Amino acid sequence: MRQFIVLSHTATTDPDFALDDLAGGAGRLDVLCRCVNSAFFLSHAIREGVRVFLVLSDSVTVRLEGSELRYMNPDERNIASLLRQALESREGAIGHSEVESTPGIYVSNRGFESVVQAAGREGTLVQLQEGGDPLAELDPPEHPVFVLSDHQDFTETEAAMLQSEADHRISVGPKPLHADHTISVVHNFMDTNGYTGY
Amino acid sequence: MRQFIVLSHTATTDPDFALDDLAGGAGRLDVLCRCVNSAFFLSHAIREGVRVFLVLSDSVTVRLEGSELRYMNPDERNIASLLRQALESREGAIGHSEVESTPGIYVSNRGFESVVQAAGREGTLVQLQEGGDPLAELDPPEHPVFVLSDHQDFTETEAAMLQSEADHRISVGPKPLHADHTISVVHNFMDTNGYTGY
């Protein structure tokens, strides 16, 4: 299992947003849509061994399971419509319990620290961050959990939590990349150097 | 200068398409929008030393210059709106002459072979294709021109032309990737191993 946790500091948790305004009224939900695209799509296939957690504004988490996903197309608008359905289903989620909104997509009222700690118990936490160790030096973990921030840096509180939880702090290259581009690079590194089957 | 030529077999050349239907009525223009995103965007910056040619249905070419681009946001809808403006400006383009539609975006009535041959005279043509040589074995060219197809393979005619024109035939990894993901991987390879400044 290859996992990604993407934290959005700005995405709306209210499903009442316009699909025409993902980069505006939806609080840069376009960033998360592109991360979902990069995490799951191969040419004419889905990476079935991938799990993604999108943490929205530290209060809502959407979990996507590659092995269960159906009806997802790679364009931002389509992915956003599935995320909107997840947010619409959220009222059925009590505490940390999850509700499945569409096949392979689950929503819960969980925050960033809870998601990171739970995933860290199952796998090797790799924080992706400018200024980290070079990706080429990472010995590919068997069950990696890559943790990324959106277009904003981790806050001091988030960074401190990751400092204590993460097993590695890695930078994918000399240029500061968008989160979705980082996911593409990490996938390729793992495809080439790590365990296959994802 | 780092250049990318992306061939679309299906994208519309008619500007009368809906921004709500990029993956449908616009003939998978979403694929090209994501390629533009991957080619140009760094975190909070544009790659100024990058040039992209989008070849639509082998009859219209849109050239984008990183050093001149303005008003471009990374979401598909915004990029599509700029491409639509380019297609609207196309009627002013006579023969192979170009018309600038918005800053840094130029449209002409050029086809794939013409674009590939002209770019190949200025740089090293690298065809990106499943089954090619491993990317890690590529000695990074100083002026690479990467050539990619959209969600469809190159046709036999296109492949034969590239067979005679391309200097290298490279595969970025063991998995078949989307064109935009391939661009992210190639950029990272060049950032890490090649000439910087892009």
Short mmCIF file of C-alpha atoms in Angstrom, two decimals, chain B residues 83-190:
data_model
loop_
_atom_site.label_atom_id
_atom_site.label_comp_id
_atom_site.label_asym_id
_atom_site.label_seq_id
_atom_site.Cartn_x
_atom_site.Cartn_y
_atom_site.Cartn_z
CA LEU B 83 -6.38 28.29 -25.10
CA ARG B 84 -9.88 29.26 -26.21
CA GLN B 85 -8.68 32.84 -26.71
CA ALA B 86 -5.83 31.47 -28.80
CA LEU B 87 -8.25 29.52 -30.99
CA GLU B 88 -10.41 32.64 -31.34
CA SER B 89 -7.36 34.55 -32.62
CA ARG B 90 -6.53 31.88 -35.14
CA GLU B 91 -8.43 33.46 -38.00
CA GLY B 92 -5.75 36.14 -38.11
CA ALA B 93 -3.01 33.55 -38.67
CA ILE B 94 -2.15 33.21 -42.36
CA GLY B 95 -0.11 30.16 -43.45
CA HIS B 96 2.50 29.36 -40.83
CA SER B 97 2.55 32.91 -39.40
CA GLU B 98 1.66 33.30 -35.73
CA VAL B 99 -0.78 35.54 -33.94
CA GLU B 100 -0.33 36.43 -30.26
CA SER B 101 -3.63 35.98 -28.45
CA THR B 102 -2.60 36.85 -24.89
CA PRO B 103 0.87 37.57 -23.47
CA GLY B 104 3.18 34.68 -24.30
CA ILE B 105 0.58 32.63 -26.19
CA TYR B 106 0.79 32.36 -29.98
CA VAL B 107 -1.36 30.46 -32.46
CA SER B 108 -0.61 29.30 -36.00
CA ASN B 109 -1.83 26.84 -38.61
CA ARG B 110 1.06 24.45 -38.25
CA GLY B 111 1.00 20.70 -38.07
CA PHE B 112 2.99 18.19 -36.03
CA GLU B 113 5.81 17.41 -38.48
CA SER B 114 6.53 21.08 -39.14
CA VAL B 115 6.74 21.85 -35.40
CA VAL B 116 8.92 18.83 -34.66
CA GLN B 117 11.35 19.52 -37.49
CA ALA B 118 11.74 23.20 -36.62
CA ALA B 119 12.31 22.48 -32.92
CA GLY B 120 14.71 19.67 -33.78
CA ARG B 121 16.94 22.11 -35.63
CA GLU B 122 17.38 24.11 -32.41
CA GLY B 123 17.68 21.33 -29.87
CA THR B 124 17.93 17.65 -29.06
CA LEU B 125 14.68 15.81 -29.80
CA VAL B 126 13.68 13.36 -27.09
CA GLN B 127 10.62 11.25 -27.87
CA LEU B 128 8.87 10.16 -24.67
CA GLN B 129 7.28 6.82 -25.24
CA GLU B 130 6.53 3.58 -23.44
CA GLY B 131 9.22 1.03 -24.18
CA GLY B 132 11.96 3.58 -24.76
CA ASP B 133 15.35 3.63 -23.05
CA PRO B 134 15.32 4.37 -19.31
CA LEU B 135 15.30 8.06 -18.43
CA ALA B 136 18.17 7.51 -15.99
CA GLU B 137 20.40 6.63 -18.95
CA LEU B 138 19.74 9.91 -20.75
CA ASP B 139 22.69 12.28 -20.72
CA PRO B 140 20.72 15.50 -20.11
CA PRO B 141 20.87 17.58 -23.27
CA GLU B 142 21.55 21.30 -22.96
CA HIS B 143 18.56 22.19 -25.13
CA PRO B 144 16.12 19.30 -24.93
CA VAL B 145 12.89 19.16 -26.89
CA PHE B 146 10.63 16.52 -25.37
CA VAL B 147 7.90 15.16 -27.64
CA LEU B 148 4.81 13.51 -26.15
CA SER B 149 1.46 12.23 -27.26
CA ASP B 150 -1.81 12.79 -25.42
CA HIS B 151 -3.98 9.95 -24.10
CA GLN B 152 -3.62 8.17 -27.44
CA ASP B 153 -0.44 6.62 -28.83
CA PHE B 154 1.38 8.16 -31.78
CA THR B 155 -0.07 6.83 -35.04
CA GLU B 156 2.14 4.74 -37.32
CA THR B 157 2.77 7.77 -39.52
CA GLU B 158 3.70 9.98 -36.56
CA ALA B 159 5.89 7.26 -35.07
CA ALA B 160 7.70 6.81 -38.39
CA MET B 161 8.36 10.53 -38.66
CA LEU B 162 9.70 10.60 -35.09
CA GLN B 163 11.79 7.52 -35.80
CA SER B 164 13.68 9.54 -38.38
CA GLU B 165 13.74 12.88 -36.49
CA ALA B 166 14.22 12.04 -32.81
CA ASP B 167 17.66 11.81 -31.24
CA HIS B 168 16.46 9.71 -28.31
CA ARG B 169 13.48 7.53 -27.46
CA ILE B 170 12.99 7.49 -23.70
CA SER B 171 10.61 5.94 -21.23
CA VAL B 172 10.34 7.63 -17.84
CA GLY B 173 9.58 4.48 -15.89
CA PRO B 174 8.02 1.04 -15.76
CA LYS B 175 4.43 2.34 -15.60
CA PRO B 176 2.53 3.97 -18.48
CA LEU B 177 1.94 7.54 -17.30
CA HIS B 178 -0.30 10.39 -18.33
CA ALA B 179 1.46 13.01 -20.42
CA ASP B 180 1.33 15.67 -17.69
CA HIS B 181 2.76 13.29 -15.09
CA THR B 182 5.53 12.43 -17.53
CA ILE B 183 6.36 16.14 -17.86
CA SER B 184 6.62 16.45 -14.07
CA VAL B 185 9.00 13.51 -13.94
CA VAL B 186 11.12 14.82 -16.81
CA HIS B 187 11.35 18.28 -15.26
CA ASN B 188 12.49 16.75 -11.98
CA PHE B 189 15.08 14.62 -13.77
CA MET B 190 16.44 17.66 -15.56
#
